[in-house]
PDB file of C-alpha atoms and ligand atoms in Angstrom:
ATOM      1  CA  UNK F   1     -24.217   3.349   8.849  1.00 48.00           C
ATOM      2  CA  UNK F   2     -20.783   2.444   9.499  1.00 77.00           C
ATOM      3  CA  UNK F   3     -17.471   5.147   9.194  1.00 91.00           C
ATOM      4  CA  UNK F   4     -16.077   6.575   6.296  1.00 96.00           C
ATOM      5  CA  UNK F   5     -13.842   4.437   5.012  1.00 98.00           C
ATOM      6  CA  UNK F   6     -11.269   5.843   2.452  1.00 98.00           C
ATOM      7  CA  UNK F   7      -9.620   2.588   0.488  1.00 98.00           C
ATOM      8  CA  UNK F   8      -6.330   3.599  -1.167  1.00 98.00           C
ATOM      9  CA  UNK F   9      -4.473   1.268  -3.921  1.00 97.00           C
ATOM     10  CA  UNK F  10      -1.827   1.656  -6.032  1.00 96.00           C
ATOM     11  CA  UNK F  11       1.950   0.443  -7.423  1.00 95.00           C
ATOM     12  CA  UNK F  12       5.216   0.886  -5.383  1.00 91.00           C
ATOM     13  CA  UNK F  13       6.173   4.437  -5.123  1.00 91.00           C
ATOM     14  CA  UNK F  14       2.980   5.828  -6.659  1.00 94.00           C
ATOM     15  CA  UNK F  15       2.427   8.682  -3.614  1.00 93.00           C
ATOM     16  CA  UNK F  16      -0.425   6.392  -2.559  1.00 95.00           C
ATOM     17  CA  UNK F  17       1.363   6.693   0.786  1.00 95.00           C
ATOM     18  CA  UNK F  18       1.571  10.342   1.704  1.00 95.00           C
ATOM     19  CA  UNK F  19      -2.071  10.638  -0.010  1.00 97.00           C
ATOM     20  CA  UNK F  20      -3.048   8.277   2.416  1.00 98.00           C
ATOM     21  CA  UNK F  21      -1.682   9.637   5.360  1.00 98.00           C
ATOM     22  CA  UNK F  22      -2.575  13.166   4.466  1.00 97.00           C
ATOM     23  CA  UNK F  23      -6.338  11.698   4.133  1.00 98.00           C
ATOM     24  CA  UNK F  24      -6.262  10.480   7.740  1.00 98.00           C
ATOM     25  CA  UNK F  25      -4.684  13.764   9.053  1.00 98.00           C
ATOM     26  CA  UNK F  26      -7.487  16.382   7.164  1.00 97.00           C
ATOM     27  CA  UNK F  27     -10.185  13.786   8.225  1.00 96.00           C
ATOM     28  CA  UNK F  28      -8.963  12.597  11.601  1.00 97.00           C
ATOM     29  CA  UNK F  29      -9.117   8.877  10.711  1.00 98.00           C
ATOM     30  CA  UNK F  30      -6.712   6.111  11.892  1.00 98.00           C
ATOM     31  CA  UNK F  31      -4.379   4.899   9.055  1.00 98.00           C
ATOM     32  CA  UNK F  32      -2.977   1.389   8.374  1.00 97.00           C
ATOM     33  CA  UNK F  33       0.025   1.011   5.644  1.00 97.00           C
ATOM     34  CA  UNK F  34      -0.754  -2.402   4.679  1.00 97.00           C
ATOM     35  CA  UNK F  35       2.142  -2.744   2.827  1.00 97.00           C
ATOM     36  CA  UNK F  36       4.417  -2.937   6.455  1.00 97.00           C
ATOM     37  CA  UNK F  37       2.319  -6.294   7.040  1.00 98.00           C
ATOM     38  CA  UNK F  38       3.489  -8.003   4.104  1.00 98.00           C
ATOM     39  CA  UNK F  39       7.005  -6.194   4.958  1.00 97.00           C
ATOM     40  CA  UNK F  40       6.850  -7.872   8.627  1.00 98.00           C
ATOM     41  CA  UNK F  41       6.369 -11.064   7.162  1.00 98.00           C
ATOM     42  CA  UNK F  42       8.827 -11.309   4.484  1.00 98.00           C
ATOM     43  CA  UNK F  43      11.613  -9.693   7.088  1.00 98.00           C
ATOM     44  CA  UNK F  44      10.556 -12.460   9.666  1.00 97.00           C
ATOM     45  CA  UNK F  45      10.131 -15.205   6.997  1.00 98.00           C
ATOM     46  CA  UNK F  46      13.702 -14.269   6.000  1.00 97.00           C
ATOM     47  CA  UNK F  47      15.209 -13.798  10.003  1.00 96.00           C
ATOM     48  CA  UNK F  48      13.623 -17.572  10.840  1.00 96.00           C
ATOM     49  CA  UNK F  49      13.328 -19.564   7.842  1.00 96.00           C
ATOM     50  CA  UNK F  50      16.634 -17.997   5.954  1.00 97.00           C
ATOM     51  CA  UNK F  51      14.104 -17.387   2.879  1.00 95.00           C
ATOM     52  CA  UNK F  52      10.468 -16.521   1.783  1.00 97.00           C
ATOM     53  CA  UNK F  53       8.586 -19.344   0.654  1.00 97.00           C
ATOM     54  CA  UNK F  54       5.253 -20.461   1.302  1.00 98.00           C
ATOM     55  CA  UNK F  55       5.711 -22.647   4.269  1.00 98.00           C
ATOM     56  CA  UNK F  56       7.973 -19.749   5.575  1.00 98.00           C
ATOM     57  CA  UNK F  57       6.035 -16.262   4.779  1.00 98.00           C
ATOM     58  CA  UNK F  58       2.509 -18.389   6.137  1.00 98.00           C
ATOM     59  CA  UNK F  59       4.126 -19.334   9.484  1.00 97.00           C
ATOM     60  CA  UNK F  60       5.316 -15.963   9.897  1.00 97.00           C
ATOM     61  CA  UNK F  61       1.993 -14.139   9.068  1.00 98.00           C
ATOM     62  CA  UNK F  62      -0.017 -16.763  11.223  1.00 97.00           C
ATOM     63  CA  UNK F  63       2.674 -15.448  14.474  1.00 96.00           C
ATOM     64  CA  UNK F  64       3.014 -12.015  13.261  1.00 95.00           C
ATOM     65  CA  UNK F  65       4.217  -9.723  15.808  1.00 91.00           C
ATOM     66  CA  UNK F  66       2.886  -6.161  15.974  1.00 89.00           C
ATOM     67  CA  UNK F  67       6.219  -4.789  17.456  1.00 92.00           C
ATOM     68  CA  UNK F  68       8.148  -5.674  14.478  1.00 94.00           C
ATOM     69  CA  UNK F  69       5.982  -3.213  12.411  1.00 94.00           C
ATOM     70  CA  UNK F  70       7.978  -0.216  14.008  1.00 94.00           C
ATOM     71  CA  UNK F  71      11.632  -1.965  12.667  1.00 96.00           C
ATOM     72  CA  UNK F  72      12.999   0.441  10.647  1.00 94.00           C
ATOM     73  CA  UNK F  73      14.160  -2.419   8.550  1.00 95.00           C
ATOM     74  CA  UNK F  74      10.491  -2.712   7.353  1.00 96.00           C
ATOM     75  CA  UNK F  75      11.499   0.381   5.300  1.00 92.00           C
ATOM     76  CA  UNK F  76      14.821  -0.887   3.106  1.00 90.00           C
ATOM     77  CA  UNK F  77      14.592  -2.219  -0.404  1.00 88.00           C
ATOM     78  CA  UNK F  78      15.537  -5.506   0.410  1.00 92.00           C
ATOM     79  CA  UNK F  79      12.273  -5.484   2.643  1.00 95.00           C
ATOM     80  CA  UNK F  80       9.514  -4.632   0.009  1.00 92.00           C
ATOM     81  CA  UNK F  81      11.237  -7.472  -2.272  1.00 91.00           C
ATOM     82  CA  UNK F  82      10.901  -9.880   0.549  1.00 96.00           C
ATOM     83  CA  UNK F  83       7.237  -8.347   0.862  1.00 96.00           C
ATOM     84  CA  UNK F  84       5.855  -8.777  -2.788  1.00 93.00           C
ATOM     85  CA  UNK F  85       7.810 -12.519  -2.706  1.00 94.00           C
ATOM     86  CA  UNK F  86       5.679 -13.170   0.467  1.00 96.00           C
ATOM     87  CA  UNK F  87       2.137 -11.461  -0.932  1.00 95.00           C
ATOM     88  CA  UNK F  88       1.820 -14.341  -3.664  1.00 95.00           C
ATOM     89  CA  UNK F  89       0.938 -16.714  -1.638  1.00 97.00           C
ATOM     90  CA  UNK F  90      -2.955 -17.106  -0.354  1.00 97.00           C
ATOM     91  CA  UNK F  91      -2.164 -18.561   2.969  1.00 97.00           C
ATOM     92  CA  UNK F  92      -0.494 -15.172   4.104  1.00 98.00           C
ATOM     93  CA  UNK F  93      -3.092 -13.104   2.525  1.00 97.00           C
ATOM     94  CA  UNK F  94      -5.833 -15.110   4.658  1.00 97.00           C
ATOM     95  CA  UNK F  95      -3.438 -14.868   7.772  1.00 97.00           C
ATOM     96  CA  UNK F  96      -3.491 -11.070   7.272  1.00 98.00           C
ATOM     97  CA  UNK F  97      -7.087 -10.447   5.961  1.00 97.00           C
ATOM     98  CA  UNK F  98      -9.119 -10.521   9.003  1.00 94.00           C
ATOM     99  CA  UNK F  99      -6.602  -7.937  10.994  1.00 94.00           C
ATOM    100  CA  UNK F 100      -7.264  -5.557   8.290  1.00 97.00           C
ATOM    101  CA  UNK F 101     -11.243  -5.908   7.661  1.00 97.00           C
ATOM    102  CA  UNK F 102     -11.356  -5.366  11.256  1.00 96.00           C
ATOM    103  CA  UNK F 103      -9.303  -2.092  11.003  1.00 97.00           C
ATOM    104  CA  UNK F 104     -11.556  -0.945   8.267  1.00 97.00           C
ATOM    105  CA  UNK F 105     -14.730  -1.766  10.495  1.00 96.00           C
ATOM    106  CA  UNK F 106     -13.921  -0.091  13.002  1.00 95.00           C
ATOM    107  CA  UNK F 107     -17.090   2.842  14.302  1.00 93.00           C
ATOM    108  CA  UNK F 108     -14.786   5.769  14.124  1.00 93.00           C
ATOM    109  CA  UNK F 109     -14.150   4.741   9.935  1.00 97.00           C
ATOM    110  CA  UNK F 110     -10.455   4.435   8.620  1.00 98.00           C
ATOM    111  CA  UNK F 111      -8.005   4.962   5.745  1.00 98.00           C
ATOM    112  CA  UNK F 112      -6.204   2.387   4.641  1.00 98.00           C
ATOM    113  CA  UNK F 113      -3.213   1.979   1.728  1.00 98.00           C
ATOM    114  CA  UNK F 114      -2.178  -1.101  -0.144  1.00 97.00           C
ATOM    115  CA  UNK F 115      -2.748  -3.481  -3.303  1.00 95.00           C
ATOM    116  CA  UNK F 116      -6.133  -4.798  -2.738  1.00 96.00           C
ATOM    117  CA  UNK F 117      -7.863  -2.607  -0.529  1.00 98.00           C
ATOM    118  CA  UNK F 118     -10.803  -1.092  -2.793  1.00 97.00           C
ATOM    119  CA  UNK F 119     -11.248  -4.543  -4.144  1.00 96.00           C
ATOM    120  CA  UNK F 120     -10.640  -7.497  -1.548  1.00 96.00           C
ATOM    121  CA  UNK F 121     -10.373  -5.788   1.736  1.00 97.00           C
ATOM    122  CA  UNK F 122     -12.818  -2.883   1.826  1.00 97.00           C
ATOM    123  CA  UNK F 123     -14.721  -3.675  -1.389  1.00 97.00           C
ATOM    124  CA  UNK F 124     -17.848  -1.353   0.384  1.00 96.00           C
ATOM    125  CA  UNK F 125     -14.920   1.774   1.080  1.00 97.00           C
ATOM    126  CA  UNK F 126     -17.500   4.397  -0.036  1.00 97.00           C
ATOM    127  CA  UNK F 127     -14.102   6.161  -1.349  1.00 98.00           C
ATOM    128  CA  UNK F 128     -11.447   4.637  -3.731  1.00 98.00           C
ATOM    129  CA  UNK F 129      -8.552   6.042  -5.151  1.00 98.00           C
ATOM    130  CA  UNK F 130      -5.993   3.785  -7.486  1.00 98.00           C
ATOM    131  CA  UNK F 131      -2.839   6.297  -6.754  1.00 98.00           C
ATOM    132  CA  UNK F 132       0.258   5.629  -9.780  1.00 97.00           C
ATOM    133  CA  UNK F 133       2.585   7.154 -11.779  1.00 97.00           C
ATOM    134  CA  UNK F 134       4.790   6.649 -14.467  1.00 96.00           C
ATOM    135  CA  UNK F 135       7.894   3.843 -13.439  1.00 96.00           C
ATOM    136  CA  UNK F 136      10.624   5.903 -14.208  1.00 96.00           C
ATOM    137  CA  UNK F 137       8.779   9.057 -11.588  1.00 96.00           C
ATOM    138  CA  UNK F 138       8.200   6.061  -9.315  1.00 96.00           C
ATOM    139  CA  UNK F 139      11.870   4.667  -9.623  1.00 97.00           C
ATOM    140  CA  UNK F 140      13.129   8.620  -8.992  1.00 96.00           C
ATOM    141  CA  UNK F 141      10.808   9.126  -5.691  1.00 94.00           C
ATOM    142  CA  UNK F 142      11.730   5.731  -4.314  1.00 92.00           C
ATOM    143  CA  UNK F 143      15.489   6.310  -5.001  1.00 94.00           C
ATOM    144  CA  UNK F 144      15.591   9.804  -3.420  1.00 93.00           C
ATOM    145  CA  UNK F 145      13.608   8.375  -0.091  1.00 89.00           C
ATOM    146  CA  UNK F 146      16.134   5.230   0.340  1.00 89.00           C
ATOM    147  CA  UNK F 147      19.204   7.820  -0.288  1.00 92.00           C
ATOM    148  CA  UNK F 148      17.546   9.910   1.994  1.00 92.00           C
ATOM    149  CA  UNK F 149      17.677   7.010   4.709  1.00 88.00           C
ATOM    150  CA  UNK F 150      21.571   6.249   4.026  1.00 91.00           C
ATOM    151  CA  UNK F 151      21.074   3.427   1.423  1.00 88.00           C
ATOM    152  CA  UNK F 152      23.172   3.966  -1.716  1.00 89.00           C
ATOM    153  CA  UNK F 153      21.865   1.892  -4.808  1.00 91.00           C
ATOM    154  CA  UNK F 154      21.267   2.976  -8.367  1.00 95.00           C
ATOM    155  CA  UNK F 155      18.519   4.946  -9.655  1.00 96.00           C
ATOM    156  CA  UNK F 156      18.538   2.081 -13.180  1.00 97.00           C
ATOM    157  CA  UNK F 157      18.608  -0.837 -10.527  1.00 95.00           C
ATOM    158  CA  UNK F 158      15.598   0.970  -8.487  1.00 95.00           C
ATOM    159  CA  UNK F 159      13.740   1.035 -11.766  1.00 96.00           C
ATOM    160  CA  UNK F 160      14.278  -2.669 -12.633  1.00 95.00           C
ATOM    161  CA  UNK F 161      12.631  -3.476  -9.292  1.00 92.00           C
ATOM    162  CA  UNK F 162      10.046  -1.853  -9.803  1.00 94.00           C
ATOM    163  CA  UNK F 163       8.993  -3.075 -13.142  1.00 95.00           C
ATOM    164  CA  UNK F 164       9.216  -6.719 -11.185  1.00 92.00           C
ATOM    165  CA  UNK F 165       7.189  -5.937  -8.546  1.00 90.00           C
ATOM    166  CA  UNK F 166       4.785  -4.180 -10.904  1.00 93.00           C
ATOM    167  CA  UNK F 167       4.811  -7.387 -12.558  1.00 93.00           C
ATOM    168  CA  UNK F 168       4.582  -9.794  -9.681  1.00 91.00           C
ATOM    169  CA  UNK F 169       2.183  -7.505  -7.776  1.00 91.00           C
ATOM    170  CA  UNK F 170       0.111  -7.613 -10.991  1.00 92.00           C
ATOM    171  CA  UNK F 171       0.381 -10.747 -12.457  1.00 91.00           C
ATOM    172  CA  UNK F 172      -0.179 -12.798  -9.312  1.00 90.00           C
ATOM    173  CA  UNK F 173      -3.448 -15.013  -8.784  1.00 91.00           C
ATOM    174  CA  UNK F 174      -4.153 -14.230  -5.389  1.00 91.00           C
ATOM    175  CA  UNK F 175      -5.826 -10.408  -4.968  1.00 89.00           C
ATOM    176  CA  UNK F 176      -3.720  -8.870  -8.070  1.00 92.00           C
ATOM    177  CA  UNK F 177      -3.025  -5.509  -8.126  1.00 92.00           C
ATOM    178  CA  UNK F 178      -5.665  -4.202  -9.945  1.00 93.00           C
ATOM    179  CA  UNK F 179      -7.893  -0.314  -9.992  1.00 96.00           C
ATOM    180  CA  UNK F 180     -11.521  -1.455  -8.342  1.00 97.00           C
ATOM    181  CA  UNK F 181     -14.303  -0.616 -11.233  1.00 97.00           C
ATOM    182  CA  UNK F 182     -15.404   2.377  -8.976  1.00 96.00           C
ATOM    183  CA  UNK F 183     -12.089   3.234  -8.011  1.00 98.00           C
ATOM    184  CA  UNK F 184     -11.028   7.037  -8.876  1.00 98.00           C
ATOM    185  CA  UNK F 185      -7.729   7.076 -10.935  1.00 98.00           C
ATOM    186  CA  UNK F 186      -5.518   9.390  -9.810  1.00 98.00           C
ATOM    187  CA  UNK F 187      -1.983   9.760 -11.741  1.00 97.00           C
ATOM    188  CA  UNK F 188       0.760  11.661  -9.972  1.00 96.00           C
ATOM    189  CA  UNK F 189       3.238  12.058 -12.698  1.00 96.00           C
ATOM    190  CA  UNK F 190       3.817  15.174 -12.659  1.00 95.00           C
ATOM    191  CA  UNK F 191       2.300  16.348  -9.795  1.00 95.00           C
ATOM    192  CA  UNK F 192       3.853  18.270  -6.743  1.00 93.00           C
ATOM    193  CA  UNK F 193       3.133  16.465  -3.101  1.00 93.00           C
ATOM    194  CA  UNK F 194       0.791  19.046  -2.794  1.00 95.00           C
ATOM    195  CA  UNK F 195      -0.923  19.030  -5.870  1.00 96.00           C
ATOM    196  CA  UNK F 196      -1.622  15.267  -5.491  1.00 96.00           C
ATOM    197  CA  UNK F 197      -3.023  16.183  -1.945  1.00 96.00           C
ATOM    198  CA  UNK F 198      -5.596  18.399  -3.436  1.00 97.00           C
ATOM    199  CA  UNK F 199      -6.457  16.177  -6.175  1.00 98.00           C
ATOM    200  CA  UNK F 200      -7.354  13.110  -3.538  1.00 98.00           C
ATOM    201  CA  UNK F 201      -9.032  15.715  -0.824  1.00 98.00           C
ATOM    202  CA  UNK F 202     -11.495  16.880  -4.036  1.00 98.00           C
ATOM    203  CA  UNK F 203     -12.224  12.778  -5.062  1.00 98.00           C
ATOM    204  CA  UNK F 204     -12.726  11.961  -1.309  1.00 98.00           C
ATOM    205  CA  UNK F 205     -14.986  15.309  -0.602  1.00 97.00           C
ATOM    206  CA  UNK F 206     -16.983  14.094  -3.899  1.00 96.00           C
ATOM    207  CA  UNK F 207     -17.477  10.285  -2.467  1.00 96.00           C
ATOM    208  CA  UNK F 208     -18.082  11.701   1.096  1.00 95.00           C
ATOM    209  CA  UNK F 209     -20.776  14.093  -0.052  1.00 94.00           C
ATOM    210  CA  UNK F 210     -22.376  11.193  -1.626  1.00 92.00           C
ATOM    211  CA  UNK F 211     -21.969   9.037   0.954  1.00 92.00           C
ATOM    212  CA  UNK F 212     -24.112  11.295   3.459  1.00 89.00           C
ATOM    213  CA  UNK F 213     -26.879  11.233   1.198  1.00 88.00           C
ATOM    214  CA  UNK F 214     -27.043   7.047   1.135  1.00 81.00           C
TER     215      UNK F 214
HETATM  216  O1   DC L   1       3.304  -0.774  -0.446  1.00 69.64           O
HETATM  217  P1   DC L   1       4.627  -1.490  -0.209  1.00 69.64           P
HETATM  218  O2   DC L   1       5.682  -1.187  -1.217  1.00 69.64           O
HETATM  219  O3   DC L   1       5.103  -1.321   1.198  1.00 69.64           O
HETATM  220  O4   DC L   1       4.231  -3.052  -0.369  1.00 69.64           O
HETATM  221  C1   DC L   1       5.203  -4.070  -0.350  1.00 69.64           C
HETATM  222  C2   DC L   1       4.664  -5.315  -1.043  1.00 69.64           C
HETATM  223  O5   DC L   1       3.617  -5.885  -0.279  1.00 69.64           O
HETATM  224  C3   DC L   1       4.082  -5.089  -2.418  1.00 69.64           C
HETATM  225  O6   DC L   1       5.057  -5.226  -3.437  1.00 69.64           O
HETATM  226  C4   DC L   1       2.999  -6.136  -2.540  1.00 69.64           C
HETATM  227  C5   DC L   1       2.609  -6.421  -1.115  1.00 69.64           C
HETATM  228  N1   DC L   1       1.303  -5.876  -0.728  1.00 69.64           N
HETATM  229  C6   DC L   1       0.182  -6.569  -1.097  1.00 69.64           C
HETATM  230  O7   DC L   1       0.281  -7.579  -1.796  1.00 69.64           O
HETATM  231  N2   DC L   1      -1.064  -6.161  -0.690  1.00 69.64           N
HETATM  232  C7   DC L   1      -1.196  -5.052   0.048  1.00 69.64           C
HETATM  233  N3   DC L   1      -2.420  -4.666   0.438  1.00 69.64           N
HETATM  234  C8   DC L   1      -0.054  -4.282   0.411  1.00 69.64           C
HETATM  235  C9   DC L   1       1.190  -4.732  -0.004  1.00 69.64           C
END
């Protein structure tokens, strides 16, 4: 049997990230943010080509380097637009795809956090949770965390971006963002951080109990 794998998917903002890493903390898994890849390689499409487009944002996923995934520029808005322009196109999602099967294969298992995860990268994960929340929650939480980290921007201009990811992330042909049939729903509206870490630990302890029996 290979590890536990706990797949996590979901829009921007959604929480899917602390769930995530509080998932690899209670079980002692490693974690991947897949979502810094596709950052890396919009940020380095944009430092070496001047722009994302598909000759660009596939060059600079074929060369990606790791040490750019610690760049606190990953982080900034400007970033995860430069991320969802890059994640349309199939020839960066095939540069990127093996890196991540691998970190879901490895012995020790692994919890990993992105778009596509339950349904492309780990379609096996014996967990899945689809993390979201309402846009206008989403557009809050994101706007607190990038005033938080000195950006200034408004909260209505934070919302319009994320209805156009939501949109592009959705609507895209190549490994849409869309909940995996067995994926467990999991809507943070109006839950506290901690709430929402409860809810995911009693879905994952669920799947994991099953999981032991197979
Ligand atoms: O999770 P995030 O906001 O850091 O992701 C940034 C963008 O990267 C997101 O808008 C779409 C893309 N992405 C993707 O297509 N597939 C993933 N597994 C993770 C991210």
């Amino acid at each position: 049997m290979s590890g536990f794998v706990i797949a996590v998917d979901g829009p921007a903002a959604s929480g899917k990230g602390t769930v995530a890493q509080g998932l690899a903390t209670l079980y002692g898994l490693p974690y991947l943010d897949t979502g810094l890849l596709y950052r890396a390689v919009g940020v380095s499409a944009q430092r070496q080509a001047g722009g994302v487009g598909e000759a660009s944002a596939t060059a600079a996923a074929q060369a990606l380097d790791p040490a750019l995934l610690d760049d606190p520029e990953l982080r900034t808005r400007a970033a995860g637009e430069l991320a969802s322009q890059a994640a349309v196109f199939t020839g960066v999602r095939a540069a990127l795809l093996r890196f991540q099967r691998d970190f879901a294969a490895q012995g020790s298992g692994a919890v990993l956090d992105g778009r596509d995860i339950g349904t492309i990268i780990a379609p096996e994960a014996p967990a899945k949770l689809f993390v979201t929340a309402s846009p206008e929650v989403r557009a809050e939480r994101r706007w607190k965390q990038l005033s938080g980290q000195g950006e200034s921007v408004a909260l209505a201009d934070i919302l319009a971006d994320i209805r156009l990811r939501d949109e592009r992330d959705s609507g895209r042909a190549a490994a849409p963002l869309v909940k995996a049939d067995d994926a467990v729903l999991l809507d943070t509206s109006v839950l506290s951080i901690e709430q929402a870490a409860d809810a995911a630990r009693r879905i994952v302890e669920t799947a994991r109990a099953n999981w032991a029996k197979a």
